[in-house]
PDB file of C-alpha atoms in Angstrom:
ATOM      1  CA  MET A   1       4.966 -17.945  16.544  1.00 78.00           C
ATOM      2  CA  ARG A   2       2.439 -16.326  14.211  1.00 89.00           C
ATOM      3  CA  VAL A   3       3.225 -12.640  14.541  1.00 93.00           C
ATOM      4  CA  MET A   4       1.262  -9.734  13.086  1.00 96.00           C
ATOM      5  CA  LEU A   5       3.567  -6.732  12.560  1.00 97.00           C
ATOM      6  CA  VAL A   6       1.636  -3.476  12.244  1.00 97.00           C
ATOM      7  CA  GLU A   7       4.122  -0.889  11.031  1.00 96.00           C
ATOM      8  CA  ASP A   8       3.767   1.773   8.287  1.00 95.00           C
ATOM      9  CA  ASP A   9       7.474   2.494   7.906  1.00 94.00           C
ATOM     10  CA  ALA A  10       8.622   0.029   5.204  1.00 95.00           C
ATOM     11  CA  ARG A  11      12.296   0.079   6.235  1.00 95.00           C
ATOM     12  CA  VAL A  12      11.552  -0.457   9.919  1.00 94.00           C
ATOM     13  CA  ALA A  13       9.068  -3.194   9.106  1.00 96.00           C
ATOM     14  CA  ALA A  14      11.498  -5.009   6.783  1.00 96.00           C
ATOM     15  CA  ALA A  15      14.290  -5.017   9.301  1.00 95.00           C
ATOM     16  CA  LEU A  16      12.037  -6.176  12.165  1.00 94.00           C
ATOM     17  CA  ALA A  17      10.341  -8.825  10.091  1.00 95.00           C
ATOM     18  CA  THR A  18      13.720 -10.201   8.989  1.00 95.00           C
ATOM     19  CA  ALA A  19      14.945 -10.374  12.565  1.00 93.00           C
ATOM     20  CA  LEU A  20      11.762 -12.154  13.699  1.00 92.00           C
ATOM     21  CA  ARG A  21      11.916 -14.655  10.851  1.00 91.00           C
ATOM     22  CA  ARG A  22      15.498 -15.470  11.676  1.00 89.00           C
ATOM     23  CA  ARG A  23      14.193 -16.636  15.034  1.00 86.00           C
ATOM     24  CA  GLY A  24      11.745 -18.894  13.289  1.00 82.00           C
ATOM     25  CA  HIS A  25       8.581 -16.770  13.590  1.00 87.00           C
ATOM     26  CA  ASP A  26       5.961 -16.522  10.832  1.00 90.00           C
ATOM     27  CA  VAL A  27       5.402 -12.781  10.222  1.00 95.00           C
ATOM     28  CA  ALA A  28       2.506 -11.039   8.501  1.00 96.00           C
ATOM     29  CA  HIS A  29       3.241  -7.364   7.820  1.00 97.00           C
ATOM     30  CA  CYS A  30       0.322  -4.892   7.913  1.00 97.00           C
ATOM     31  CA  PRO A  31       1.195  -1.267   6.947  1.00 97.00           C
ATOM     32  CA  THR A  32      -2.159   0.242   7.852  1.00 97.00           C
ATOM     33  CA  ALA A  33      -4.811   0.017  10.537  1.00 96.00           C
ATOM     34  CA  GLN A  34      -7.408  -1.386   8.150  1.00 96.00           C
ATOM     35  CA  THR A  35      -5.031  -4.044   6.832  1.00 96.00           C
ATOM     36  CA  ALA A  36      -4.332  -5.086  10.392  1.00 96.00           C
ATOM     37  CA  LEU A  37      -8.027  -5.440  11.238  1.00 95.00           C
ATOM     38  CA  ASP A  38      -8.743  -7.368   8.077  1.00 94.00           C
ATOM     39  CA  THR A  39      -5.778  -9.692   8.526  1.00 94.00           C
ATOM     40  CA  PHE A  40      -6.553 -10.341  12.187  1.00 93.00           C
ATOM     41  CA  ALA A  41     -10.096 -11.329  11.323  1.00 90.00           C
ATOM     42  CA  GLY A  42      -8.899 -13.892   8.813  1.00 83.00           C
ATOM     43  CA  GLU A  43      -6.337 -15.951  10.775  1.00 82.00           C
ATOM     44  CA  PRO A  44      -5.102 -16.639  14.313  1.00 83.00           C
ATOM     45  CA  PHE A  45      -2.032 -14.925  15.735  1.00 89.00           C
ATOM     46  CA  ASP A  46       0.033 -15.515  18.870  1.00 87.00           C
ATOM     47  CA  LEU A  47       1.424 -11.975  19.027  1.00 92.00           C
ATOM     48  CA  VAL A  48       0.751  -8.490  17.647  1.00 96.00           C
ATOM     49  CA  LEU A  49       3.511  -5.892  17.437  1.00 97.00           C
ATOM     50  CA  LEU A  50       1.619  -2.655  17.019  1.00 96.00           C
ATOM     51  CA  ASP A  51       2.857   0.769  15.996  1.00 95.00           C
ATOM     52  CA  LEU A  52       0.506   3.483  17.274  1.00 93.00           C
ATOM     53  CA  ASN A  53       1.158   6.046  14.555  1.00 92.00           C
ATOM     54  CA  LEU A  54      -0.593   4.670  11.474  1.00 95.00           C
ATOM     55  CA  PRO A  55      -1.491   6.526   8.274  1.00 95.00           C
ATOM     56  CA  ASP A  56      -5.223   5.667   8.360  1.00 95.00           C
ATOM     57  CA  GLY A  57      -6.015   5.577  12.073  1.00 90.00           C
ATOM     58  CA  ASP A  58      -4.834   5.615  15.635  1.00 91.00           C
ATOM     59  CA  GLY A  59      -3.083   2.462  16.843  1.00 93.00           C
ATOM     60  CA  ILE A  60      -4.801   2.854  20.201  1.00 94.00           C
ATOM     61  CA  GLU A  61      -8.153   2.175  18.467  1.00 94.00           C
ATOM     62  CA  VAL A  62      -6.678  -0.774  16.646  1.00 95.00           C
ATOM     63  CA  CYS A  63      -5.404  -2.133  20.014  1.00 94.00           C
ATOM     64  CA  ARG A  64      -8.816  -1.693  21.569  1.00 92.00           C
ATOM     65  CA  THR A  65     -10.545  -3.509  18.672  1.00 94.00           C
ATOM     66  CA  LEU A  66      -8.070  -6.406  18.643  1.00 93.00           C
ATOM     67  CA  ARG A  67      -8.483  -6.871  22.405  1.00 89.00           C
ATOM     68  CA  ARG A  68     -12.249  -7.004  22.036  1.00 88.00           C
ATOM     69  CA  LYS A  69     -11.932  -9.647  19.343  1.00 87.00           C
ATOM     70  CA  ASP A  70      -9.420 -11.824  21.213  1.00 84.00           C
ATOM     71  CA  GLU A  71      -8.669 -11.544  24.943  1.00 77.00           C
ATOM     72  CA  SER A  72      -5.831 -14.041  24.813  1.00 77.00           C
ATOM     73  CA  VAL A  73      -3.611 -12.698  21.992  1.00 86.00           C
ATOM     74  CA  ALA A  74      -0.456 -10.996  23.224  1.00 89.00           C
ATOM     75  CA  ILE A  75      -0.161  -7.325  22.137  1.00 93.00           C
ATOM     76  CA  ILE A  76       2.975  -5.202  22.416  1.00 94.00           C
ATOM     77  CA  ALA A  77       2.829  -1.535  21.422  1.00 94.00           C
ATOM     78  CA  VAL A  78       6.061  -0.642  19.625  1.00 92.00           C
ATOM     79  CA  THR A  79       6.023   3.108  19.082  1.00 90.00           C
ATOM     80  CA  ALA A  80       7.832   6.433  19.167  1.00 91.00           C
ATOM     81  CA  ARG A  81       5.269   7.765  21.648  1.00 89.00           C
ATOM     82  CA  GLY A  82       7.254   7.812  24.833  1.00 87.00           C
ATOM     83  CA  GLU A  83       5.187  10.093  27.051  1.00 88.00           C
ATOM     84  CA  GLU A  84       3.813   8.669  30.276  1.00 87.00           C
ATOM     85  CA  ARG A  85       0.263   9.496  29.192  1.00 87.00           C
ATOM     86  CA  ASP A  86       0.690   7.493  25.991  1.00 88.00           C
ATOM     87  CA  ARG A  87       2.090   4.509  27.928  1.00 88.00           C
ATOM     88  CA  VAL A  88      -0.801   4.553  30.386  1.00 88.00           C
ATOM     89  CA  ILE A  89      -3.445   4.778  27.662  1.00 89.00           C
ATOM     90  CA  GLY A  90      -1.811   2.008  25.655  1.00 88.00           C
ATOM     91  CA  LEU A  91      -1.700  -0.359  28.604  1.00 88.00           C
ATOM     92  CA  GLN A  92      -5.230   0.536  29.718  1.00 87.00           C
ATOM     93  CA  THR A  93      -6.538  -0.058  26.187  1.00 88.00           C
ATOM     94  CA  GLY A  94      -5.288  -3.619  26.166  1.00 88.00           C
ATOM     95  CA  ALA A  95      -1.581  -3.761  25.323  1.00 91.00           C
ATOM     96  CA  ASP A  96       0.385  -6.266  27.391  1.00 89.00           C
ATOM     97  CA  ASP A  97       3.597  -4.260  27.114  1.00 91.00           C
ATOM     98  CA  TYR A  98       4.829  -0.959  25.695  1.00 92.00           C
ATOM     99  CA  VAL A  99       8.210  -0.551  23.935  1.00 92.00           C
ATOM    100  CA  VAL A 100       9.448   2.888  22.955  1.00 91.00           C
ATOM    101  CA  LYS A 101      11.569   3.380  19.784  1.00 90.00           C
ATOM    102  CA  PRO A 102      14.478   3.146  19.387  1.00 88.00           C
ATOM    103  CA  TYR A 103      14.962  -0.276  20.992  1.00 89.00           C
ATOM    104  CA  SER A 104      17.289  -3.261  20.564  1.00 90.00           C
ATOM    105  CA  MET A 105      16.139  -6.627  19.255  1.00 91.00           C
ATOM    106  CA  ALA A 106      17.523  -8.222  22.440  1.00 90.00           C
ATOM    107  CA  GLU A 107      15.144  -6.077  24.516  1.00 90.00           C
ATOM    108  CA  LEU A 108      12.200  -6.727  22.224  1.00 91.00           C
ATOM    109  CA  ASN A 109      12.831 -10.492  22.206  1.00 89.00           C
ATOM    110  CA  ALA A 110      13.005 -10.485  26.000  1.00 88.00           C
ATOM    111  CA  ARG A 111       9.739  -8.562  26.268  1.00 88.00           C
ATOM    112  CA  ILE A 112       8.064 -10.932  23.824  1.00 89.00           C
ATOM    113  CA  GLU A 113       8.992 -13.959  25.865  1.00 85.00           C
ATOM    114  CA  ALA A 114       8.031 -12.280  29.150  1.00 84.00           C
ATOM    115  CA  VAL A 115       4.579 -11.321  27.804  1.00 85.00           C
ATOM    116  CA  LEU A 116       3.861 -14.829  26.542  1.00 78.00           C
ATOM    117  CA  ARG A 117       5.080 -16.402  29.840  1.00 76.00           C
ATOM    118  CA  ARG A 118       2.679 -14.206  31.786  1.00 73.00           C
ATOM    119  CA  ALA A 119      -0.164 -15.115  29.453  1.00 66.00           C
ATOM    120  CA  THR A 120       0.514 -18.821  29.931  1.00 63.00           C
ATOM    121  CA  ARG A 121       0.698 -18.532  33.721  1.00 61.00           C
ATOM    122  CA  ALA A 122      -2.570 -16.564  33.793  1.00 59.00           C
ATOM    123  CA  GLN A 123      -4.298 -19.299  31.820  1.00 58.00           C
ATOM    124  CA  GLN A 124      -2.912 -21.942  34.162  1.00 55.00           C
ATOM    125  CA  SER A 125      -4.122 -20.198  37.324  1.00 55.00           C
ATOM    126  CA  ALA A 126      -7.536 -19.398  35.884  1.00 51.00           C
ATOM    127  CA  VAL A 127      -8.685 -22.993  35.469  1.00 53.00           C
ATOM    128  CA  GLU A 128      -7.841 -25.958  37.667  1.00 65.00           C
ATOM    129  CA  VAL A 129      -9.760 -28.802  36.030  1.00 75.00           C
ATOM    130  CA  LEU A 130      -9.923 -29.021  32.253  1.00 83.00           C
ATOM    131  CA  ALA A 131     -11.800 -31.495  30.074  1.00 83.00           C
ATOM    132  CA  ALA A 132     -12.043 -32.206  26.365  1.00 80.00           C
ATOM    133  CA  GLY A 133     -13.745 -35.331  25.103  1.00 82.00           C
ATOM    134  CA  PRO A 134     -12.483 -38.261  27.101  1.00 87.00           C
ATOM    135  CA  VAL A 135      -9.550 -36.339  28.543  1.00 88.00           C
ATOM    136  CA  ARG A 136      -9.659 -34.797  32.027  1.00 90.00           C
ATOM    137  CA  VAL A 137      -6.764 -32.716  33.306  1.00 90.00           C
ATOM    138  CA  ASP A 138      -6.525 -31.653  36.954  1.00 88.00           C
ATOM    139  CA  VAL A 139      -3.976 -28.810  36.787  1.00 81.00           C
ATOM    140  CA  ALA A 140      -3.600 -28.352  40.541  1.00 75.00           C
ATOM    141  CA  ALA A 141      -3.067 -32.051  41.199  1.00 80.00           C
ATOM    142  CA  ARG A 142      -1.203 -32.608  37.916  1.00 84.00           C
ATOM    143  CA  GLN A 143      -3.346 -35.673  37.206  1.00 90.00           C
ATOM    144  CA  VAL A 144      -4.635 -36.878  33.865  1.00 93.00           C
ATOM    145  CA  SER A 145      -7.294 -39.454  33.024  1.00 93.00           C
ATOM    146  CA  VAL A 146      -8.736 -40.691  29.776  1.00 91.00           C
ATOM    147  CA  ALA A 147     -12.287 -42.141  30.008  1.00 87.00           C
ATOM    148  CA  GLY A 148     -11.635 -42.793  33.711  1.00 88.00           C
ATOM    149  CA  ARG A 149      -8.213 -44.406  33.131  1.00 91.00           C
ATOM    150  CA  ASP A 150      -5.368 -42.670  35.009  1.00 93.00           C
ATOM    151  CA  VAL A 151      -2.421 -41.797  32.768  1.00 93.00           C
ATOM    152  CA  ALA A 152       1.067 -41.081  34.120  1.00 92.00           C
ATOM    153  CA  LEU A 153       2.844 -38.283  32.196  1.00 90.00           C
ATOM    154  CA  THR A 154       6.202 -36.603  32.496  1.00 89.00           C
ATOM    155  CA  ARG A 155       6.291 -32.941  33.453  1.00 86.00           C
ATOM    156  CA  LYS A 156       6.734 -31.742  29.851  1.00 89.00           C
ATOM    157  CA  GLU A 157       4.060 -34.123  28.490  1.00 92.00           C
ATOM    158  CA  PHE A 158       1.609 -32.863  31.102  1.00 91.00           C
ATOM    159  CA  GLU A 159       2.300 -29.208  30.253  1.00 90.00           C
ATOM    160  CA  ILE A 160       1.908 -29.831  26.537  1.00 93.00           C
ATOM    161  CA  LEU A 161      -1.415 -31.495  27.125  1.00 93.00           C
ATOM    162  CA  ALA A 162      -2.585 -28.744  29.511  1.00 89.00           C
ATOM    163  CA  VAL A 163      -1.901 -26.114  26.799  1.00 89.00           C
ATOM    164  CA  LEU A 164      -3.722 -28.083  24.098  1.00 91.00           C
ATOM    165  CA  VAL A 165      -6.753 -28.992  26.233  1.00 89.00           C
ATOM    166  CA  ARG A 166      -7.353 -25.314  27.095  1.00 83.00           C
ATOM    167  CA  THR A 167      -8.182 -24.608  23.457  1.00 82.00           C
ATOM    168  CA  PRO A 168      -9.859 -27.682  22.052  1.00 85.00           C
ATOM    169  CA  GLY A 169     -10.113 -27.684  18.285  1.00 86.00           C
ATOM    170  CA  VAL A 170      -7.794 -24.670  17.977  1.00 86.00           C
ATOM    171  CA  VAL A 171      -4.334 -24.997  16.416  1.00 90.00           C
ATOM    172  CA  VAL A 172      -1.536 -24.090  18.796  1.00 90.00           C
ATOM    173  CA  THR A 173       1.548 -23.116  16.829  1.00 91.00           C
ATOM    174  CA  TYR A 174       4.831 -24.975  17.374  1.00 91.00           C
ATOM    175  CA  ASP A 175       6.594 -21.845  18.716  1.00 88.00           C
ATOM    176  CA  ARG A 176       3.765 -20.908  21.062  1.00 87.00           C
ATOM    177  CA  LEU A 177       3.703 -24.433  22.463  1.00 90.00           C
ATOM    178  CA  ILE A 178       7.481 -24.528  22.894  1.00 90.00           C
ATOM    179  CA  LEU A 179       7.536 -21.162  24.688  1.00 86.00           C
ATOM    180  CA  ALA A 180       4.617 -22.108  26.946  1.00 84.00           C
ATOM    181  CA  VAL A 181       6.172 -25.414  28.005  1.00 88.00           C
ATOM    182  CA  TRP A 182       9.921 -24.672  28.056  1.00 84.00           C
ATOM    183  CA  GLN A 183       9.675 -20.954  28.808  1.00 76.00           C
ATOM    184  CA  THR A 184      12.137 -20.200  26.046  1.00 75.00           C
ATOM    185  CA  SER A 185      12.160 -20.163  22.237  1.00 73.00           C
ATOM    186  CA  PHE A 186      15.564 -21.919  22.026  1.00 75.00           C
ATOM    187  CA  VAL A 187      14.176 -25.428  21.920  1.00 81.00           C
ATOM    188  CA  GLY A 188      14.114 -27.339  18.619  1.00 84.00           C
ATOM    189  CA  ARG A 189      10.902 -28.576  17.062  1.00 89.00           C
ATOM    190  CA  HIS A 190      12.281 -32.125  17.068  1.00 89.00           C
ATOM    191  CA  THR A 191      12.294 -32.035  20.874  1.00 90.00           C
ATOM    192  CA  LEU A 192       8.624 -31.008  20.885  1.00 93.00           C
ATOM    193  CA  ASP A 193       7.730 -33.693  18.355  1.00 93.00           C
ATOM    194  CA  VAL A 194       9.351 -36.391  20.473  1.00 93.00           C
ATOM    195  CA  HIS A 195       7.364 -35.326  23.542  1.00 94.00           C
ATOM    196  CA  VAL A 196       4.124 -35.147  21.585  1.00 95.00           C
ATOM    197  CA  GLY A 197       4.769 -38.642  20.187  1.00 94.00           C
ATOM    198  CA  SER A 198       5.238 -39.996  23.716  1.00 93.00           C
ATOM    199  CA  LEU A 199       2.111 -38.124  24.906  1.00 94.00           C
ATOM    200  CA  ARG A 200       0.019 -39.678  22.130  1.00 94.00           C
ATOM    201  CA  ALA A 201       1.261 -43.149  22.966  1.00 93.00           C
ATOM    202  CA  LYS A 202       0.359 -42.796  26.637  1.00 93.00           C
ATOM    203  CA  LEU A 203      -3.071 -41.277  26.020  1.00 93.00           C
ATOM    204  CA  ASP A 204      -3.763 -44.000  23.395  1.00 91.00           C
ATOM    205  CA  VAL A 205      -6.649 -42.145  21.803  1.00 90.00           C
ATOM    206  CA  PRO A 206      -6.071 -42.151  17.998  1.00 90.00           C
ATOM    207  CA  GLY A 207      -6.685 -38.769  16.402  1.00 90.00           C
ATOM    208  CA  LEU A 208      -6.977 -36.909  19.709  1.00 91.00           C
ATOM    209  CA  VAL A 209      -3.805 -34.859  19.241  1.00 94.00           C
ATOM    210  CA  GLN A 210      -3.559 -33.890  15.583  1.00 94.00           C
ATOM    211  CA  THR A 211      -0.669 -32.411  13.650  1.00 94.00           C
ATOM    212  CA  VAL A 212      -1.387 -29.450  11.398  1.00 93.00           C
ATOM    213  CA  ARG A 213       1.599 -29.747   9.136  1.00 90.00           C
ATOM    214  CA  GLY A 214       3.879 -26.709   9.136  1.00 90.00           C
ATOM    215  CA  VAL A 215       1.795 -24.933  11.785  1.00 91.00           C
ATOM    216  CA  GLY A 216       1.367 -26.820  15.055  1.00 93.00           C
ATOM    217  CA  TYR A 217      -0.911 -29.161  17.002  1.00 95.00           C
ATOM    218  CA  ARG A 218      -4.497 -29.241  18.097  1.00 92.00           C
ATOM    219  CA  LEU A 219      -6.546 -31.388  20.426  1.00 92.00           C
ATOM    220  CA  VAL A 220      -9.789 -32.635  18.853  1.00 90.00           C
ATOM    221  CA  PRO A 221     -12.443 -33.387  21.495  1.00 82.00           C
ATOM    222  CA  GLY A 222     -15.379 -35.656  21.154  1.00 68.00           C
ATOM    223  CA  LEU A 223     -13.470 -38.696  19.901  1.00 53.00           C
TER     224      LEU A 223
END
């Protein structure tokens, strides 16, 4: 995933960034509130790990701003503020979860996967029929058609397409797609590539599902 790590403690940030990168995530470290806001405005992220005690501002305000800018990005507050009032305010402001320091990487990884699973399920339940260009996806009936032609897909192929068609033109990172479809991050990219190749062949619309090398895939409508 593309992860924005907002943490002013250099040692904590270095250790956490190293652990996340070992799991294959792309991490952008932001030591201040302003850096976080500037970085978030310039590129898409799947997840924000947000310390609330920042040298140039309150992390709560950063959380509120990020949520206004992007309702779909996953935000987890990772902070030493452990009081109930702080937890409530953080969650009400827009954080999807709240982790109090000190914590283990096993706990944080589990919370990350749980937050992204919930986000995926919410997207799936919010819309039943999706369309982009010639592609029509009926989520409830699990049916796909291209320009009126019915297309039979496997379960994983269908779920990959459903994720891509929800955000036409937007790059979905490899890790976000793997987690959304397999509900775990322990699936190799080769497995994803094989399923995408099969999906492309069945849809038979050249250029519809595009590879953004080193980042992920996107569905380009209007072809």
